[in-house]
Amino acid sequence: MLLNHNQSSLSFHSELYSFVPENHLLRRIHELVDFSFINELVKESYCVFYGRPANEPELLFRLLFLQFLYNLLDERVIEDSQYNLAYKWFLGLNPEDTLPDPSQLSRFRVHRLGANQVEKVLEHIVKQCVEKGLLKSNAIIIDSTPTIANAAKEKPLDVLKKASNRLLKGVKKQHSRLYEKLPKFPMKKKRDSFCII
């Protein structure tokens, strides 16, 4: 369910935004770039009458724009936006407001709207920024591919070391004379091993 939200409701802490410089890039982007078309564009993706209240699509697109602008990951843009006053001001939130979960950005980008629509909107926003002289490039790279953690993969060098040690043990067991002729290299561990060239 899509709700109507206004830009920053009254807050006791909104005076903090006076610390964001008037010439800050995000203030200039906010003044010169129109983000209002986003809600109309994605309106059909949401049910008006039922379902959980959804985060404002414009807020999510502004987060995606911050990701593009500052080259941040989902988790990082949410974390930085939580304490960076310029980001919070640009998002239209009060300083004490909470942000969506980082996983929601990915769900919104990939499952809710699809990469094509998100890319079109970002291209439109970036094009506005380039036309108004706020950005110098209009190339967009969005990473929403699943990645395997380094801890889950074995590095090629480790695989080679294990294979060479197994081979060396087999040679030592089966052909002791040949094993004696192999060059010896100093190793940190007490195991016998050699260098593969």
PDB file of C-alpha atoms in Angstrom:
ATOM      1  CA  MET A   1       0.000   0.000   0.000  1.00  0.00           C
ATOM      2  CA  LEU A   2       1.441   3.328  -1.049  1.00  0.00           C
ATOM      3  CA  LEU A   3       1.022   6.249   1.331  1.00  0.00           C
ATOM      4  CA  ASN A   4       1.299   9.956   0.637  1.00  0.00           C
ATOM      5  CA  HIS A   5       4.152  11.557   2.566  1.00  0.00           C
ATOM      6  CA  ASN A   6       5.141  15.200   2.639  1.00  0.00           C
ATOM      7  CA  GLN A   7       8.693  16.514   2.693  1.00  0.00           C
ATOM      8  CA  SER A   8       9.976  16.643   6.294  1.00  0.00           C
ATOM      9  CA  SER A   9       7.203  17.074   8.818  1.00  0.00           C
ATOM     10  CA  LEU A  10       7.895  19.365  11.762  1.00  0.00           C
ATOM     11  CA  SER A  11      10.607  18.214  14.120  1.00  0.00           C
ATOM     12  CA  PHE A  12      12.358  19.611  17.155  1.00  0.00           C
ATOM     13  CA  HIS A  13      15.660  18.663  15.543  1.00  0.00           C
ATOM     14  CA  SER A  14      15.128  20.088  12.040  1.00  0.00           C
ATOM     15  CA  GLU A  15      17.261  23.117  13.012  1.00  0.00           C
ATOM     16  CA  LEU A  16      20.253  20.788  12.648  1.00  0.00           C
ATOM     17  CA  TYR A  17      19.841  21.047   8.879  1.00  0.00           C
ATOM     18  CA  SER A  18      21.119  24.615   9.051  1.00  0.00           C
ATOM     19  CA  PHE A  19      24.588  23.019   9.377  1.00  0.00           C
ATOM     20  CA  VAL A  20      24.332  21.661   5.812  1.00  0.00           C
ATOM     21  CA  PRO A  21      26.088  24.329   3.696  1.00  0.00           C
ATOM     22  CA  GLU A  22      23.953  26.208   1.169  1.00  0.00           C
ATOM     23  CA  ASN A  23      26.412  25.364  -1.612  1.00  0.00           C
ATOM     24  CA  HIS A  24      26.425  21.617  -0.827  1.00  0.00           C
ATOM     25  CA  LEU A  25      26.018  19.470  -3.960  1.00  0.00           C
ATOM     26  CA  LEU A  26      22.926  17.717  -2.566  1.00  0.00           C
ATOM     27  CA  ARG A  27      21.211  21.060  -1.909  1.00  0.00           C
ATOM     28  CA  ARG A  28      21.885  22.098  -5.515  1.00  0.00           C
ATOM     29  CA  ILE A  29      20.631  18.761  -6.855  1.00  0.00           C
ATOM     30  CA  HIS A  30      17.490  19.074  -4.733  1.00  0.00           C
ATOM     31  CA  GLU A  31      16.825  22.564  -6.127  1.00  0.00           C
ATOM     32  CA  LEU A  32      17.519  21.772  -9.789  1.00  0.00           C
ATOM     33  CA  VAL A  33      16.474  18.142 -10.281  1.00  0.00           C
ATOM     34  CA  ASP A  34      12.846  17.042 -10.348  1.00  0.00           C
ATOM     35  CA  PHE A  35      12.273  13.744  -8.529  1.00  0.00           C
ATOM     36  CA  SER A  36       8.475  14.095  -8.392  1.00  0.00           C
ATOM     37  CA  PHE A  37       7.857  12.066 -11.561  1.00  0.00           C
ATOM     38  CA  ILE A  38       8.965   8.894  -9.767  1.00  0.00           C
ATOM     39  CA  ASN A  39       5.808   8.368  -7.700  1.00  0.00           C
ATOM     40  CA  GLU A  40       3.616   8.673 -10.789  1.00  0.00           C
ATOM     41  CA  LEU A  41       5.884   6.369 -12.770  1.00  0.00           C
ATOM     42  CA  VAL A  42       5.788   3.525 -10.228  1.00  0.00           C
ATOM     43  CA  LYS A  43       2.217   4.038  -9.009  1.00  0.00           C
ATOM     44  CA  GLU A  44       0.986   0.925 -10.838  1.00  0.00           C
ATOM     45  CA  SER A  45       3.480  -1.265  -8.981  1.00  0.00           C
ATOM     46  CA  TYR A  46       1.680  -0.621  -5.689  1.00  0.00           C
ATOM     47  CA  CYS A  47      -1.783  -1.446  -4.422  1.00  0.00           C
ATOM     48  CA  VAL A  48      -3.613   1.610  -3.121  1.00  0.00           C
ATOM     49  CA  PHE A  49      -6.169  -0.176  -0.930  1.00  0.00           C
ATOM     50  CA  TYR A  50      -4.454  -2.986   0.967  1.00  0.00           C
ATOM     51  CA  GLY A  51      -1.099  -4.387   2.037  1.00  0.00           C
ATOM     52  CA  ARG A  52       1.562  -3.138   4.394  1.00  0.00           C
ATOM     53  CA  PRO A  53       2.417   0.542   4.108  1.00  0.00           C
ATOM     54  CA  ALA A  54       5.293   0.877   1.653  1.00  0.00           C
ATOM     55  CA  ASN A  55       8.224   3.216   1.842  1.00  0.00           C
ATOM     56  CA  GLU A  56       7.929   6.182  -0.434  1.00  0.00           C
ATOM     57  CA  PRO A  57       9.329   5.240  -3.885  1.00  0.00           C
ATOM     58  CA  GLU A  58      10.895   8.686  -4.165  1.00  0.00           C
ATOM     59  CA  LEU A  59      12.794   8.056  -0.911  1.00  0.00           C
ATOM     60  CA  LEU A  60      14.090   4.723  -2.230  1.00  0.00           C
ATOM     61  CA  PHE A  61      15.102   6.275  -5.552  1.00  0.00           C
ATOM     62  CA  ARG A  62      16.873   9.093  -3.738  1.00  0.00           C
ATOM     63  CA  LEU A  63      18.800   6.436  -1.788  1.00  0.00           C
ATOM     64  CA  LEU A  64      19.677   4.722  -5.077  1.00  0.00           C
ATOM     65  CA  PHE A  65      20.806   8.079  -6.433  1.00  0.00           C
ATOM     66  CA  LEU A  66      23.056   8.589  -3.377  1.00  0.00           C
ATOM     67  CA  GLN A  67      24.478   5.122  -4.038  1.00  0.00           C
ATOM     68  CA  PHE A  68      25.286   6.102  -7.610  1.00  0.00           C
ATOM     69  CA  LEU A  69      26.628   9.532  -6.701  1.00  0.00           C
ATOM     70  CA  TYR A  70      28.918   8.398  -3.881  1.00  0.00           C
ATOM     71  CA  ASN A  71      29.570   4.824  -5.111  1.00  0.00           C
ATOM     72  CA  LEU A  72      28.118   3.135  -2.009  1.00  0.00           C
ATOM     73  CA  LEU A  73      26.741  -0.336  -1.305  1.00  0.00           C
ATOM     74  CA  ASP A  74      23.194  -0.817   0.015  1.00  0.00           C
ATOM     75  CA  GLU A  75      24.329  -1.250   3.621  1.00  0.00           C
ATOM     76  CA  ARG A  76      26.717   1.684   3.427  1.00  0.00           C
ATOM     77  CA  VAL A  77      24.221   4.164   1.951  1.00  0.00           C
ATOM     78  CA  ILE A  78      21.729   3.335   4.727  1.00  0.00           C
ATOM     79  CA  GLU A  79      24.410   3.551   7.427  1.00  0.00           C
ATOM     80  CA  ASP A  80      25.805   6.835   6.115  1.00  0.00           C
ATOM     81  CA  SER A  81      22.332   8.315   5.667  1.00  0.00           C
ATOM     82  CA  GLN A  82      21.548   7.561   9.300  1.00  0.00           C
ATOM     83  CA  TYR A  83      24.134  10.052  10.584  1.00  0.00           C
ATOM     84  CA  ASN A  84      24.980  12.284   7.587  1.00  0.00           C
ATOM     85  CA  LEU A  85      22.773  15.374   7.863  1.00  0.00           C
ATOM     86  CA  ALA A  86      23.189  16.298   4.193  1.00  0.00           C
ATOM     87  CA  TYR A  87      21.986  12.846   3.134  1.00  0.00           C
ATOM     88  CA  LYS A  88      19.035  12.938   5.547  1.00  0.00           C
ATOM     89  CA  TRP A  89      18.070  16.419   4.364  1.00  0.00           C
ATOM     90  CA  PHE A  90      18.288  15.304   0.714  1.00  0.00           C
ATOM     91  CA  LEU A  91      16.082  12.294   1.499  1.00  0.00           C
ATOM     92  CA  GLY A  92      13.434  14.576   3.007  1.00  0.00           C
ATOM     93  CA  LEU A  93      13.628  12.982   6.438  1.00  0.00           C
ATOM     94  CA  ASN A  94      13.872  14.482   9.892  1.00  0.00           C
ATOM     95  CA  PRO A  95      17.141  13.858  11.765  1.00  0.00           C
ATOM     96  CA  GLU A  96      15.441  11.385  14.123  1.00  0.00           C
ATOM     97  CA  ASP A  97      13.618   9.420  11.378  1.00  0.00           C
ATOM     98  CA  THR A  98      14.649   5.857  10.663  1.00  0.00           C
ATOM     99  CA  LEU A  99      15.639   4.570   7.256  1.00  0.00           C
ATOM    100  CA  PRO A 100      14.545   1.418   5.444  1.00  0.00           C
ATOM    101  CA  ASP A 101      16.486  -1.796   5.888  1.00  0.00           C
ATOM    102  CA  PRO A 102      19.290  -2.214   3.316  1.00  0.00           C
ATOM    103  CA  SER A 103      17.658  -5.402   2.031  1.00  0.00           C
ATOM    104  CA  GLN A 104      14.611  -3.350   1.058  1.00  0.00           C
ATOM    105  CA  LEU A 105      16.695  -1.380  -1.434  1.00  0.00           C
ATOM    106  CA  SER A 106      17.688  -4.582  -3.179  1.00  0.00           C
ATOM    107  CA  ARG A 107      14.123  -5.964  -3.122  1.00  0.00           C
ATOM    108  CA  PHE A 108      12.803  -2.664  -4.457  1.00  0.00           C
ATOM    109  CA  ARG A 109      15.425  -2.515  -7.199  1.00  0.00           C
ATOM    110  CA  VAL A 110      15.302  -6.147  -8.297  1.00  0.00           C
ATOM    111  CA  HIS A 111      11.940  -7.675  -7.403  1.00  0.00           C
ATOM    112  CA  ARG A 112       9.502  -4.808  -7.033  1.00  0.00           C
ATOM    113  CA  LEU A 113      10.238  -2.767 -10.120  1.00  0.00           C
ATOM    114  CA  GLY A 114      12.837  -4.641 -12.112  1.00  0.00           C
ATOM    115  CA  ALA A 115      16.253  -3.468 -13.177  1.00  0.00           C
ATOM    116  CA  ASN A 116      15.013  -1.891 -16.429  1.00  0.00           C
ATOM    117  CA  GLN A 117      12.626   0.546 -14.759  1.00  0.00           C
ATOM    118  CA  VAL A 118      15.100   1.474 -12.023  1.00  0.00           C
ATOM    119  CA  GLU A 119      17.786   2.043 -14.640  1.00  0.00           C
ATOM    120  CA  LYS A 120      15.460   4.246 -16.733  1.00  0.00           C
ATOM    121  CA  VAL A 121      14.596   6.425 -13.742  1.00  0.00           C
ATOM    122  CA  LEU A 122      18.240   6.747 -12.685  1.00  0.00           C
ATOM    123  CA  GLU A 123      19.218   7.598 -16.261  1.00  0.00           C
ATOM    124  CA  HIS A 124      16.518  10.301 -16.320  1.00  0.00           C
ATOM    125  CA  ILE A 125      17.732  11.771 -13.021  1.00  0.00           C
ATOM    126  CA  VAL A 126      21.403  11.615 -14.027  1.00  0.00           C
ATOM    127  CA  LYS A 127      20.541  13.199 -17.390  1.00  0.00           C
ATOM    128  CA  GLN A 128      18.900  16.112 -15.546  1.00  0.00           C
ATOM    129  CA  CYS A 129      22.026  16.474 -13.384  1.00  0.00           C
ATOM    130  CA  VAL A 130      24.328  16.449 -16.414  1.00  0.00           C
ATOM    131  CA  GLU A 131      22.143  18.964 -18.307  1.00  0.00           C
ATOM    132  CA  LYS A 132      22.217  21.336 -15.334  1.00  0.00           C
ATOM    133  CA  GLY A 133      25.980  20.963 -14.923  1.00  0.00           C
ATOM    134  CA  LEU A 134      25.858  19.128 -11.601  1.00  0.00           C
ATOM    135  CA  LEU A 135      27.527  15.920 -12.833  1.00  0.00           C
ATOM    136  CA  LYS A 136      30.061  15.319 -15.583  1.00  0.00           C
ATOM    137  CA  SER A 137      29.294  11.698 -16.516  1.00  0.00           C
ATOM    138  CA  ASN A 138      26.083   9.886 -17.298  1.00  0.00           C
ATOM    139  CA  ALA A 139      27.325   6.298 -17.029  1.00  0.00           C
ATOM    140  CA  ILE A 140      25.367   4.258 -14.514  1.00  0.00           C
ATOM    141  CA  ILE A 141      26.531   1.029 -12.937  1.00  0.00           C
ATOM    142  CA  ILE A 142      24.148  -0.733 -10.571  1.00  0.00           C
ATOM    143  CA  ASP A 143      25.348  -3.808  -8.715  1.00  0.00           C
ATOM    144  CA  SER A 144      22.560  -6.069  -7.543  1.00  0.00           C
ATOM    145  CA  THR A 145      24.206  -9.408  -8.253  1.00  0.00           C
ATOM    146  CA  PRO A 146      24.606 -11.935  -5.463  1.00  0.00           C
ATOM    147  CA  THR A 147      28.228 -12.439  -4.474  1.00  0.00           C
ATOM    148  CA  ILE A 148      29.977 -15.287  -2.690  1.00  0.00           C
ATOM    149  CA  ALA A 149      31.924 -14.297   0.388  1.00  0.00           C
ATOM    150  CA  ASN A 150      35.698 -14.755   0.265  1.00  0.00           C
ATOM    151  CA  ALA A 151      35.405 -17.044   3.277  1.00  0.00           C
ATOM    152  CA  ALA A 152      33.305 -19.470   1.222  1.00  0.00           C
ATOM    153  CA  LYS A 153      35.849 -19.847  -1.590  1.00  0.00           C
ATOM    154  CA  GLU A 154      39.249 -21.446  -1.516  1.00  0.00           C
ATOM    155  CA  LYS A 155      41.949 -19.357  -3.107  1.00  0.00           C
ATOM    156  CA  PRO A 156      43.765 -20.859  -6.139  1.00  0.00           C
ATOM    157  CA  LEU A 157      47.162 -20.670  -4.436  1.00  0.00           C
ATOM    158  CA  ASP A 158      45.845 -22.669  -1.462  1.00  0.00           C
ATOM    159  CA  VAL A 159      44.405 -25.308  -3.815  1.00  0.00           C
ATOM    160  CA  LEU A 160      47.780 -25.590  -5.573  1.00  0.00           C
ATOM    161  CA  LYS A 161      49.654 -25.881  -2.270  1.00  0.00           C
ATOM    162  CA  LYS A 162      47.367 -28.678  -1.061  1.00  0.00           C
ATOM    163  CA  ALA A 163      47.629 -30.513  -4.390  1.00  0.00           C
ATOM    164  CA  SER A 164      51.438 -30.237  -4.420  1.00  0.00           C
ATOM    165  CA  ASN A 165      51.648 -31.516  -0.841  1.00  0.00           C
ATOM    166  CA  ARG A 166      49.427 -34.514  -1.679  1.00  0.00           C
ATOM    167  CA  LEU A 167      51.542 -35.231  -4.760  1.00  0.00           C
ATOM    168  CA  LEU A 168      54.747 -34.949  -2.739  1.00  0.00           C
ATOM    169  CA  LYS A 169      53.442 -37.344  -0.066  1.00  0.00           C
ATOM    170  CA  GLY A 170      52.478 -39.845  -2.772  1.00  0.00           C
ATOM    171  CA  VAL A 171      55.927 -39.627  -4.385  1.00  0.00           C
ATOM    172  CA  LYS A 172      57.587 -40.055  -0.969  1.00  0.00           C
ATOM    173  CA  LYS A 173      55.493 -43.137  -0.236  1.00  0.00           C
ATOM    174  CA  GLN A 174      55.764 -44.843  -3.649  1.00  0.00           C
ATOM    175  CA  HIS A 175      59.156 -43.675  -4.967  1.00  0.00           C
ATOM    176  CA  SER A 176      61.511 -42.819  -2.136  1.00  0.00           C
ATOM    177  CA  ARG A 177      64.578 -42.568  -4.447  1.00  0.00           C
ATOM    178  CA  LEU A 178      62.826 -40.012  -6.668  1.00  0.00           C
ATOM    179  CA  TYR A 179      61.685 -38.119  -3.565  1.00  0.00           C
ATOM    180  CA  GLU A 180      65.320 -37.749  -2.443  1.00  0.00           C
ATOM    181  CA  LYS A 181      66.213 -36.096  -5.789  1.00  0.00           C
ATOM    182  CA  LEU A 182      63.470 -33.440  -5.581  1.00  0.00           C
ATOM    183  CA  PRO A 183      64.639 -29.926  -4.639  1.00  0.00           C
ATOM    184  CA  LYS A 184      63.868 -28.850  -1.089  1.00  0.00           C
ATOM    185  CA  PHE A 185      62.590 -25.360  -0.304  1.00  0.00           C
ATOM    186  CA  PRO A 186      62.426 -23.803   3.148  1.00  0.00           C
ATOM    187  CA  MET A 187      58.832 -23.700   4.352  1.00  0.00           C
ATOM    188  CA  LYS A 188      57.188 -22.095   7.348  1.00  0.00           C
ATOM    189  CA  LYS A 189      55.469 -25.355   8.243  1.00  0.00           C
ATOM    190  CA  LYS A 190      57.297 -28.617   8.904  1.00  0.00           C
ATOM    191  CA  ARG A 191      55.676 -30.320   5.904  1.00  0.00           C
ATOM    192  CA  ASP A 192      57.733 -31.327   2.889  1.00  0.00           C
ATOM    193  CA  SER A 193      56.784 -29.363  -0.188  1.00  0.00           C
ATOM    194  CA  PHE A 194      58.231 -27.930  -3.346  1.00  0.00           C
ATOM    195  CA  CYS A 195      57.575 -25.096  -5.729  1.00  0.00           C
ATOM    196  CA  ILE A 196      55.492 -25.692  -8.853  1.00  0.00           C
ATOM    197  CA  ILE A 197      56.814 -23.824 -11.890  1.00  0.00           C
TER     198      ILE A 197
END
